[in-house]
PDB file of C-alpha atoms in Angstrom:
ATOM      1  CA  MET K  20       5.058  -8.939   2.888  1.00 91.00           C
ATOM      2  CA  LYS K  21       6.329  -6.006   4.459  1.00 94.00           C
ATOM      3  CA  PHE K  22       3.449  -2.864   5.090  1.00 96.00           C
ATOM      4  CA  THR K  23       2.876   0.588   6.818  1.00 98.00           C
ATOM      5  CA  LYS K  24      -0.001   1.612   8.182  1.00 98.00           C
ATOM      6  CA  MET K  25      -0.345   5.298   7.795  1.00 98.00           C
ATOM      7  CA  HIS K  26      -3.154   8.077   8.523  1.00 97.00           C
ATOM      8  CA  GLY K  27      -3.837  12.008   7.726  1.00 95.00           C
ATOM      9  CA  LEU K  28      -6.146  13.115  10.095  1.00 95.00           C
ATOM     10  CA  GLY K  29      -7.613   9.320  10.787  1.00 94.00           C
ATOM     11  CA  ASN K  30      -7.927   9.251   7.120  1.00 93.00           C
ATOM     12  CA  ASP K  31      -6.013   5.544   7.519  1.00 96.00           C
ATOM     13  CA  TYR K  32      -4.750   3.237   4.610  1.00 96.00           C
ATOM     14  CA  VAL K  33      -1.672   0.634   4.785  1.00 97.00           C
ATOM     15  CA  TYR K  34       1.428   1.006   2.301  1.00 98.00           C
ATOM     16  CA  LEU K  35       3.031  -1.252  -0.003  1.00 97.00           C
ATOM     17  CA  ASP K  36       6.416  -0.275  -1.082  1.00 96.00           C
ATOM     18  CA  CYS K  37       5.814  -1.439  -4.951  1.00 95.00           C
ATOM     19  CA  THR K  38       8.380   0.100  -6.529  1.00 95.00           C
ATOM     20  CA  GLU K  39      10.120  -3.033  -7.761  1.00 92.00           C
ATOM     21  CA  SER K  40       7.229  -5.269  -7.478  1.00 84.00           C
ATOM     22  CA  GLY K  41       3.826  -6.158  -6.544  1.00 80.00           C
ATOM     23  CA  PRO K  42       1.480  -8.351  -5.027  1.00 84.00           C
ATOM     24  CA  GLY K  43      -1.549  -9.972  -7.228  1.00 84.00           C
ATOM     25  CA  ASP K  44      -4.899  -9.796  -6.762  1.00 89.00           C
ATOM     26  CA  LEU K  45      -5.237  -6.004  -5.775  1.00 89.00           C
ATOM     27  CA  PRO K  46      -9.073  -5.589  -5.215  1.00 92.00           C
ATOM     28  CA  GLY K  47      -9.381  -8.745  -2.807  1.00 94.00           C
ATOM     29  CA  LEU K  48      -5.916  -7.863  -0.812  1.00 93.00           C
ATOM     30  CA  ALA K  49      -6.964  -4.342  -0.111  1.00 95.00           C
ATOM     31  CA  ARG K  50     -10.915  -5.971   1.327  1.00 96.00           C
ATOM     32  CA  ARG K  51      -8.636  -7.958   3.688  1.00 95.00           C
ATOM     33  CA  MET K  52      -5.701  -6.117   5.074  1.00 95.00           C
ATOM     34  CA  SER K  53      -8.382  -3.136   5.335  1.00 96.00           C
ATOM     35  CA  ASP K  54     -10.936  -5.422   7.664  1.00 96.00           C
ATOM     36  CA  ARG K  55     -10.498  -3.939  11.115  1.00 95.00           C
ATOM     37  CA  HIS K  56     -11.126  -6.829  12.858  1.00 96.00           C
ATOM     38  CA  PHE K  57      -9.910  -9.780  10.444  1.00 95.00           C
ATOM     39  CA  GLY K  58      -6.630  -7.617   8.299  1.00 95.00           C
ATOM     40  CA  VAL K  59      -4.671  -4.632   9.787  1.00 96.00           C
ATOM     41  CA  GLY K  60      -7.355  -1.884   9.161  1.00 96.00           C
ATOM     42  CA  GLY K  61      -7.902   0.522   7.506  1.00 96.00           C
ATOM     43  CA  ASP K  62      -9.478   2.942   4.811  1.00 94.00           C
ATOM     44  CA  GLY K  63      -7.836   0.826   2.428  1.00 95.00           C
ATOM     45  CA  ARG K  64      -4.855   0.066   0.613  1.00 96.00           C
ATOM     46  CA  ILE K  65      -2.136   2.257  -1.290  1.00 97.00           C
ATOM     47  CA  CYS K  66       0.607   0.975  -3.849  1.00 96.00           C
ATOM     48  CA  VAL K  67       3.391   3.535  -4.012  1.00 97.00           C
ATOM     49  CA  ARG K  68       5.160   2.424  -8.132  1.00 97.00           C
ATOM     50  CA  THR K  69       7.530   4.125  -9.981  1.00 97.00           C
ATOM     51  CA  SER K  70       6.224   6.258 -12.280  1.00 97.00           C
ATOM     52  CA  GLU K  71       7.560   7.446 -16.480  1.00 96.00           C
ATOM     53  CA  ARG K  72       6.103  10.673 -16.506  1.00 96.00           C
ATOM     54  CA  ALA K  73       6.647  11.204 -12.801  1.00 98.00           C
ATOM     55  CA  ASP K  74       8.887  10.917  -9.433  1.00 98.00           C
ATOM     56  CA  PHE K  75       6.626   8.284  -8.628  1.00 98.00           C
ATOM     57  CA  ARG K  76       2.892   7.092  -9.235  1.00 98.00           C
ATOM     58  CA  MET K  77       0.211   6.040  -6.326  1.00 97.00           C
ATOM     59  CA  GLU K  78      -2.237   3.394  -6.734  1.00 96.00           C
ATOM     60  CA  MET K  79      -5.153   3.297  -4.238  1.00 95.00           C
ATOM     61  CA  TYR K  80      -8.413   0.631  -3.764  1.00 96.00           C
ATOM     62  CA  ASN K  81     -10.878   1.603  -0.795  1.00 94.00           C
ATOM     63  CA  ALA K  82     -11.590  -0.762   1.469  1.00 95.00           C
ATOM     64  CA  ASP K  83     -14.557  -2.640  -0.201  1.00 95.00           C
ATOM     65  CA  GLY K  84     -11.504  -3.313  -2.988  1.00 95.00           C
ATOM     66  CA  SER K  85     -12.587  -0.243  -5.662  1.00 94.00           C
ATOM     67  CA  GLU K  86     -10.086   1.717  -7.064  1.00 95.00           C
ATOM     68  CA  GLY K  87      -9.853   5.359  -6.426  1.00 91.00           C
ATOM     69  CA  GLU K  88      -8.563   7.893  -8.493  1.00 92.00           C
ATOM     70  CA  MET K  89      -7.415  10.398  -6.027  1.00 92.00           C
ATOM     71  CA  CYS K  90      -7.136  11.008  -1.826  1.00 92.00           C
ATOM     72  CA  GLY K  91      -5.359  13.765  -0.586  1.00 92.00           C
ATOM     73  CA  ASN K  92      -4.687  12.508   3.029  1.00 94.00           C
ATOM     74  CA  GLY K  93      -3.063   9.169   1.354  1.00 96.00           C
ATOM     75  CA  ILE K  94      -1.289  11.396  -0.657  1.00 97.00           C
ATOM     76  CA  ARG K  95       0.286  13.055   1.651  1.00 97.00           C
ATOM     77  CA  CYS K  96       0.789  10.151   3.460  1.00 98.00           C
ATOM     78  CA  VAL K  97       2.527   9.312   0.451  1.00 98.00           C
ATOM     79  CA  GLY K  98       5.609  12.248   0.341  1.00 98.00           C
ATOM     80  CA  LYS K  99       6.208  11.305   4.139  1.00 98.00           C
ATOM     81  CA  PHE K 100       6.192   7.323   3.390  1.00 98.00           C
ATOM     82  CA  LEU K 101       8.643   7.908  -0.060  1.00 98.00           C
ATOM     83  CA  TYR K 102      10.991  10.631   2.150  1.00 98.00           C
ATOM     84  CA  ASP K 103      10.875   8.636   5.915  1.00 97.00           C
ATOM     85  CA  LYS K 104      11.797   5.638   3.956  1.00 97.00           C
ATOM     86  CA  GLY K 105      14.826   6.346   1.743  1.00 96.00           C
ATOM     87  CA  LEU K 106      13.272   6.122  -2.166  1.00 97.00           C
ATOM     88  CA  THR K 107      13.813   9.720  -2.631  1.00 97.00           C
ATOM     89  CA  ASP K 108      15.877  12.957  -0.893  1.00 97.00           C
ATOM     90  CA  GLN K 109      13.610  15.108  -2.934  1.00 97.00           C
ATOM     91  CA  THR K 110      11.202  17.703  -0.520  1.00 98.00           C
ATOM     92  CA  GLU K 111       9.500  18.447  -3.250  1.00 98.00           C
ATOM     93  CA  LEU K 112       8.102  16.052  -5.751  1.00 98.00           C
ATOM     94  CA  THR K 113       5.181  14.944  -8.469  1.00 98.00           C
ATOM     95  CA  ILE K 114       2.629  12.292  -8.093  1.00 98.00           C
ATOM     96  CA  GLU K 115       1.111  10.227 -10.688  1.00 98.00           C
ATOM     97  CA  THR K 116      -2.245   9.347 -10.158  1.00 96.00           C
ATOM     98  CA  LEU K 117      -5.284   8.341 -11.700  1.00 95.00           C
ATOM     99  CA  ALA K 118      -6.735  11.950 -11.215  1.00 92.00           C
ATOM    100  CA  GLY K 119      -3.141  13.239 -12.879  1.00 94.00           C
ATOM    101  CA  GLU K 120      -0.162  14.772 -12.036  1.00 96.00           C
ATOM    102  CA  LYS K 121       0.029  16.562  -8.225  1.00 96.00           C
ATOM    103  CA  THR K 122       3.188  18.511  -6.938  1.00 97.00           C
ATOM    104  CA  LEU K 123       3.615  17.816  -3.241  1.00 98.00           C
ATOM    105  CA  GLU K 124       5.970  19.692  -0.456  1.00 98.00           C
ATOM    106  CA  LEU K 125       7.001  18.364   2.351  1.00 98.00           C
ATOM    107  CA  HIS K 126       7.305  20.088   5.850  1.00 98.00           C
ATOM    108  CA  VAL K 127      10.514  17.943   6.914  1.00 97.00           C
ATOM    109  CA  GLU K 128      11.282  17.955  11.272  1.00 97.00           C
ATOM    110  CA  GLY K 129      14.379  16.269  12.911  1.00 95.00           C
ATOM    111  CA  GLY K 130      15.386  14.032   9.667  1.00 95.00           C
ATOM    112  CA  THR K 131      11.348  13.002   9.140  1.00 96.00           C
ATOM    113  CA  VAL K 132       8.295  14.630   6.969  1.00 97.00           C
ATOM    114  CA  VAL K 133       5.208  15.887   9.516  1.00 97.00           C
ATOM    115  CA  SER K 134       3.103  17.745   7.439  1.00 97.00           C
ATOM    116  CA  VAL K 135       2.771  17.891   3.236  1.00 98.00           C
ATOM    117  CA  SER K 136       1.450  20.387   0.785  1.00 97.00           C
ATOM    118  CA  VAL K 137      -0.626  19.577  -2.502  1.00 97.00           C
ATOM    119  CA  ASP K 138      -1.274  21.495  -5.356  1.00 97.00           C
ATOM    120  CA  MET K 139      -4.654  19.350  -6.173  1.00 96.00           C
ATOM    121  CA  GLY K 140      -5.147  21.338  -9.469  1.00 95.00           C
ATOM    122  CA  GLU K 141      -7.912  22.619 -10.599  1.00 97.00           C
ATOM    123  CA  PRO K 142     -11.140  22.285  -9.226  1.00 98.00           C
ATOM    124  CA  ILE K 143     -13.364  20.311 -12.365  1.00 98.00           C
ATOM    125  CA  LEU K 144     -17.077  21.632 -12.304  1.00 98.00           C
ATOM    126  CA  THR K 145     -18.671  20.441 -15.251  1.00 98.00           C
ATOM    127  CA  PRO K 146     -21.121  18.033 -15.050  1.00 98.00           C
ATOM    128  CA  GLU K 147     -19.868  15.659 -16.912  1.00 97.00           C
ATOM    129  CA  ARG K 148     -16.914  15.313 -16.293  1.00 97.00           C
ATOM    130  CA  ILE K 149     -17.557  15.615 -12.376  1.00 98.00           C
ATOM    131  CA  PRO K 150     -19.894  13.210 -13.856  1.00 98.00           C
ATOM    132  CA  VAL K 151     -23.363  13.885 -12.055  1.00 98.00           C
ATOM    133  CA  LEU K 152     -26.681  13.873 -14.278  1.00 98.00           C
ATOM    134  CA  GLY K 153     -27.023  17.219 -15.580  1.00 95.00           C
ATOM    135  CA  ALA K 154     -27.469  20.278 -17.975  1.00 94.00           C
ATOM    136  CA  GLY K 155     -25.160  23.073 -18.043  1.00 95.00           C
ATOM    137  CA  GLU K 156     -21.776  24.763 -17.285  1.00 96.00           C
ATOM    138  CA  SER K 157     -21.750  23.692 -13.728  1.00 97.00           C
ATOM    139  CA  PHE K 158     -23.656  22.062 -10.771  1.00 98.00           C
ATOM    140  CA  LEU K 159     -24.316  24.994  -8.470  1.00 98.00           C
ATOM    141  CA  SER K 160     -26.965  24.400  -5.487  1.00 97.00           C
ATOM    142  CA  ARG K 161     -29.515  22.333  -7.415  1.00 98.00           C
ATOM    143  CA  ARG K 162     -32.006  20.708  -5.685  1.00 97.00           C
ATOM    144  CA  ILE K 163     -32.339  16.650  -6.028  1.00 97.00           C
ATOM    145  CA  MET K 164     -34.218  14.528  -3.585  1.00 97.00           C
ATOM    146  CA  VAL K 165     -33.198  11.674  -1.878  1.00 97.00           C
ATOM    147  CA  ASN K 166     -35.139   9.333   0.014  1.00 94.00           C
ATOM    148  CA  GLY K 167     -37.819  11.638  -0.230  1.00 94.00           C
ATOM    149  CA  ARG K 168     -35.995  14.720   1.309  1.00 96.00           C
ATOM    150  CA  GLU K 169     -34.926  17.501  -0.510  1.00 98.00           C
ATOM    151  CA  TRP K 170     -31.535  18.780  -0.317  1.00 98.00           C
ATOM    152  CA  ALA K 171     -29.905  21.329  -2.286  1.00 98.00           C
ATOM    153  CA  VAL K 172     -26.316  19.781  -3.551  1.00 98.00           C
ATOM    154  CA  THR K 173     -22.631  21.109  -5.344  1.00 98.00           C
ATOM    155  CA  CYS K 174     -20.915  18.952  -7.458  1.00 98.00           C
ATOM    156  CA  VAL K 175     -17.783  19.349  -7.485  1.00 98.00           C
ATOM    157  CA  SER K 176     -14.596  17.071  -8.743  1.00 97.00           C
ATOM    158  CA  MET K 177     -11.199  16.616  -7.366  1.00 96.00           C
ATOM    159  CA  GLY K 178      -9.886  14.406  -9.774  1.00 92.00           C
ATOM    160  CA  ASN K 179     -12.465  12.291  -7.993  1.00 95.00           C
ATOM    161  CA  PRO K 180     -16.476  12.589  -7.472  1.00 97.00           C
ATOM    162  CA  HIS K 181     -18.045  15.017  -4.496  1.00 98.00           C
ATOM    163  CA  ALA K 182     -21.538  15.799  -3.439  1.00 98.00           C
ATOM    164  CA  VAL K 183     -21.104  18.982  -0.626  1.00 98.00           C
ATOM    165  CA  VAL K 184     -24.042  19.421   1.168  1.00 98.00           C
ATOM    166  CA  PHE K 185     -24.854  22.803   3.479  1.00 98.00           C
ATOM    167  CA  VAL K 186     -26.082  22.158   6.659  1.00 98.00           C
ATOM    168  CA  PRO K 187     -27.068  24.065   9.891  1.00 97.00           C
ATOM    169  CA  ASP K 188     -25.605  21.369  12.791  1.00 97.00           C
ATOM    170  CA  VAL K 189     -22.990  18.702  11.256  1.00 97.00           C
ATOM    171  CA  ASP K 190     -23.576  16.465  14.318  1.00 96.00           C
ATOM    172  CA  ARG K 191     -27.056  15.798  14.329  1.00 95.00           C
ATOM    173  CA  LEU K 192     -27.270  13.903  10.850  1.00 95.00           C
ATOM    174  CA  ASN K 193     -27.621  10.175  11.061  1.00 96.00           C
ATOM    175  CA  LEU K 194     -24.991  10.120   8.087  1.00 96.00           C
ATOM    176  CA  GLU K 195     -25.649   5.843   8.484  1.00 96.00           C
ATOM    177  CA  GLU K 196     -29.006   6.784   7.272  1.00 96.00           C
ATOM    178  CA  TRP K 197     -27.593   9.838   4.344  1.00 97.00           C
ATOM    179  CA  GLY K 198     -24.292   9.237   3.223  1.00 97.00           C
ATOM    180  CA  PRO K 199     -25.138   5.765   1.556  1.00 97.00           C
ATOM    181  CA  ALA K 200     -28.316   7.030   0.037  1.00 98.00           C
ATOM    182  CA  PHE K 201     -26.135  10.062  -1.934  1.00 98.00           C
ATOM    183  CA  GLU K 202     -23.293   7.720  -2.538  1.00 97.00           C
ATOM    184  CA  HIS K 203     -25.782   5.219  -4.487  1.00 97.00           C
ATOM    185  CA  HIS K 204     -28.176   8.082  -6.250  1.00 98.00           C
ATOM    186  CA  ALA K 205     -29.340   7.475  -9.525  1.00 97.00           C
ATOM    187  CA  ILE K 206     -27.820  10.825 -10.460  1.00 98.00           C
ATOM    188  CA  PHE K 207     -24.206  10.000  -9.641  1.00 98.00           C
ATOM    189  CA  PRO K 208     -22.278   7.473 -12.248  1.00 97.00           C
ATOM    190  CA  ASN K 209     -19.888   6.378 -10.705  1.00 96.00           C
ATOM    191  CA  ARG K 210     -21.358   6.717  -7.209  1.00 97.00           C
ATOM    192  CA  THR K 211     -20.248   9.790  -5.507  1.00 97.00           C
ATOM    193  CA  ASN K 212     -18.029  11.575  -2.416  1.00 97.00           C
ATOM    194  CA  THR K 213     -20.634  13.443   0.232  1.00 98.00           C
ATOM    195  CA  GLU K 214     -19.562  16.126   2.279  1.00 98.00           C
ATOM    196  CA  PHE K 215     -21.745  17.849   4.903  1.00 98.00           C
ATOM    197  CA  VAL K 216     -20.738  20.985   5.356  1.00 98.00           C
ATOM    198  CA  GLU K 217     -21.531  23.733   8.835  1.00 98.00           C
ATOM    199  CA  VAL K 218     -20.007  26.960   8.075  1.00 98.00           C
ATOM    200  CA  GLU K 219     -18.888  28.196  11.104  1.00 98.00           C
ATOM    201  CA  ASN K 220     -17.445  31.584  10.171  1.00 98.00           C
ATOM    202  CA  GLN K 221     -15.968  32.729   6.500  1.00 97.00           C
ATOM    203  CA  SER K 222     -12.656  31.357   7.364  1.00 98.00           C
ATOM    204  CA  THR K 223     -13.793  28.487   9.038  1.00 98.00           C
ATOM    205  CA  LEU K 224     -15.920  25.326   8.083  1.00 98.00           C
ATOM    206  CA  ARG K 225     -16.729  22.027   9.568  1.00 98.00           C
ATOM    207  CA  MET K 226     -17.246  18.687   7.775  1.00 98.00           C
ATOM    208  CA  ARG K 227     -18.170  14.985   7.604  1.00 98.00           C
ATOM    209  CA  VAL K 228     -17.998  12.664   5.183  1.00 97.00           C
ATOM    210  CA  TRP K 229     -19.341   9.521   3.766  1.00 97.00           C
ATOM    211  CA  GLU K 230     -16.621   8.131   1.288  1.00 95.00           C
ATOM    212  CA  ARG K 231     -16.977   6.150  -1.797  1.00 94.00           C
ATOM    213  CA  GLY K 232     -16.252   2.622  -0.881  1.00 89.00           C
ATOM    214  CA  SER K 233     -15.568   3.581   2.267  1.00 90.00           C
ATOM    215  CA  GLY K 234     -18.771   4.933   4.083  1.00 93.00           C
ATOM    216  CA  GLU K 235     -17.469   7.575   7.135  1.00 95.00           C
ATOM    217  CA  THR K 236     -14.223   8.406   7.549  1.00 93.00           C
ATOM    218  CA  MET K 237     -12.870  10.672  10.071  1.00 93.00           C
ATOM    219  CA  ALA K 238     -10.658  12.670   7.332  1.00 93.00           C
ATOM    220  CA  CYS K 239     -11.191  13.646   3.255  1.00 93.00           C
ATOM    221  CA  GLY K 240      -8.568  15.393   1.566  1.00 94.00           C
ATOM    222  CA  THR K 241      -9.737  15.788  -1.555  1.00 95.00           C
ATOM    223  CA  GLY K 242     -13.576  16.425   0.021  1.00 96.00           C
ATOM    224  CA  ALA K 243     -12.240  19.309   2.221  1.00 97.00           C
ATOM    225  CA  CYS K 244     -10.747  21.187  -0.929  1.00 98.00           C
ATOM    226  CA  ALA K 245     -14.240  20.255  -2.727  1.00 98.00           C
ATOM    227  CA  ALA K 246     -16.358  21.516   0.444  1.00 98.00           C
ATOM    228  CA  LEU K 247     -14.290  24.875   0.198  1.00 98.00           C
ATOM    229  CA  VAL K 248     -14.805  25.446  -3.585  1.00 98.00           C
ATOM    230  CA  ALA K 249     -18.899  24.728  -2.689  1.00 98.00           C
ATOM    231  CA  ALA K 250     -18.881  27.249   0.039  1.00 98.00           C
ATOM    232  CA  VAL K 251     -16.444  30.401  -1.534  1.00 98.00           C
ATOM    233  CA  LEU K 252     -18.788  29.641  -4.769  1.00 98.00           C
ATOM    234  CA  SER K 253     -22.271  29.595  -2.606  1.00 98.00           C
ATOM    235  CA  TYR K 254     -20.474  32.996  -1.139  1.00 98.00           C
ATOM    236  CA  ARG K 255     -20.271  31.434   2.661  1.00 98.00           C
ATOM    237  CA  ALA K 256     -16.347  31.191   2.708  1.00 98.00           C
ATOM    238  CA  ARG K 257     -13.000  33.187   2.020  1.00 98.00           C
ATOM    239  CA  ARG K 258     -10.831  31.641  -0.388  1.00 98.00           C
ATOM    240  CA  ILE K 259      -8.813  30.415   2.478  1.00 98.00           C
ATOM    241  CA  ALA K 260      -9.874  28.766   5.149  1.00 98.00           C
ATOM    242  CA  THR K 261      -9.487  25.691   8.738  1.00 98.00           C
ATOM    243  CA  VAL K 262     -11.519  22.445   6.908  1.00 98.00           C
ATOM    244  CA  LYS K 263     -12.152  20.999  10.519  1.00 98.00           C
ATOM    245  CA  LEU K 264     -12.814  17.373  10.320  1.00 97.00           C
ATOM    246  CA  ARG K 265     -13.272  14.651  12.677  1.00 95.00           C
ATOM    247  CA  GLY K 266      -9.773  13.792  12.578  1.00 94.00           C
ATOM    248  CA  GLY K 267      -8.153  16.640  12.953  1.00 96.00           C
ATOM    249  CA  SER K 268      -7.872  19.640  10.657  1.00 97.00           C
ATOM    250  CA  LEU K 269      -6.826  21.239   7.094  1.00 97.00           C
ATOM    251  CA  THR K 270      -5.826  24.270   5.463  1.00 98.00           C
ATOM    252  CA  VAL K 271      -7.299  24.497   2.282  1.00 98.00           C
ATOM    253  CA  ARG K 272      -6.616  27.548   0.247  1.00 98.00           C
ATOM    254  CA  TRP K 273      -8.323  28.127  -3.459  1.00 98.00           C
ATOM    255  CA  GLU K 274      -5.812  30.545  -4.881  1.00 98.00           C
ATOM    256  CA  GLU K 275      -7.109  33.127  -7.367  1.00 96.00           C
ATOM    257  CA  SER K 276      -4.689  33.446  -9.762  1.00 96.00           C
ATOM    258  CA  ASP K 277      -3.888  29.351 -11.275  1.00 97.00           C
ATOM    259  CA  GLY K 278      -6.974  28.829 -10.166  1.00 97.00           C
ATOM    260  CA  HIS K 279      -5.339  25.558  -8.134  1.00 98.00           C
ATOM    261  CA  VAL K 280      -6.741  24.478  -4.572  1.00 98.00           C
ATOM    262  CA  TYR K 281      -3.976  23.537  -2.268  1.00 98.00           C
ATOM    263  CA  MET K 282      -4.340  21.339   0.680  1.00 97.00           C
ATOM    264  CA  THR K 283      -1.831  21.511   3.469  1.00 97.00           C
ATOM    265  CA  GLY K 284      -2.076  18.811   6.195  1.00 97.00           C
ATOM    266  CA  PRO K 285      -0.018  16.135   8.471  1.00 97.00           C
ATOM    267  CA  ALA K 286       0.645  12.589   7.369  1.00 97.00           C
ATOM    268  CA  VAL K 287       1.390  10.099  10.328  1.00 97.00           C
ATOM    269  CA  THR K 288       3.168   6.624  10.683  1.00 97.00           C
ATOM    270  CA  VAL K 289       1.315   4.321  12.593  1.00 97.00           C
ATOM    271  CA  PHE K 290       3.054   0.901  13.170  1.00 97.00           C
ATOM    272  CA  GLU K 291       5.045  -1.325  10.797  1.00 97.00           C
ATOM    273  CA  GLY K 292       4.513  -5.008   9.905  1.00 97.00           C
ATOM    274  CA  GLU K 293       4.319  -8.634   7.926  1.00 95.00           C
ATOM    275  CA  TRP K 294       1.441  -9.419   5.691  1.00 94.00           C
ATOM    276  CA  PRO K 295       1.238 -13.222   5.181  1.00 89.00           C
ATOM    277  CA  ASP K 296      -0.840 -13.837   2.212  1.00 66.00           C
ATOM    278  CA  THR K 297       0.856 -12.700  -0.834  1.00 55.00           C
TER     279      THR K 297
END
């Protein structure tokens, strides 16, 4: 079974062409292939499939085998995978995900895709749709207790759930302690991704992320979008900003005219190989 290892800002996945057929036991395969000691290594596995309602469909599993609704870095690499492998010659694509259809604009140089812009759609702020347990129309800067400490949390869904927390110094945070505590907190019925965000200025955010099912990752595209939305809603940032992550930077824009969030960043092929387990 042939695979391609790709990453967006170090958020890395193993990609499979499943347009004609696909392997069985997808959760188990994701766990085995994602293992960084005994497998290929990655934050998860993504299958590219045909779609009846979009150009293609993206199916992703986290490193622990759980299925994810959406991945911003992952979907950028989907666009590069499809174009570079000749599965499409279009530079604008629609991709079906569990979080709905997303539109990609591919930026091509020298015959290969170097970066991708994604229309991430409108952020979801209603607690029951995120989901997070709480009444009202939004969950903005609400205080919750996590492991005996009070935190102000803003919850946003970009097709998957995010808890955004603003901190004064993101580098000093013990993410190994706080990440799992947020992910498995009882207030999040489906667990959550957590973004710890430091505001440098109104156009620059620094962020570390604990991803549901994968732990700390080098970057999270949907998380960067959620962080900007939370920063705008709390008057910490303008509607367009650079979000600095451990693996690099993304440009994120929350467009006032249509309410959609747009994300632009790189997509990189690392290597290709064959996996013996079918």
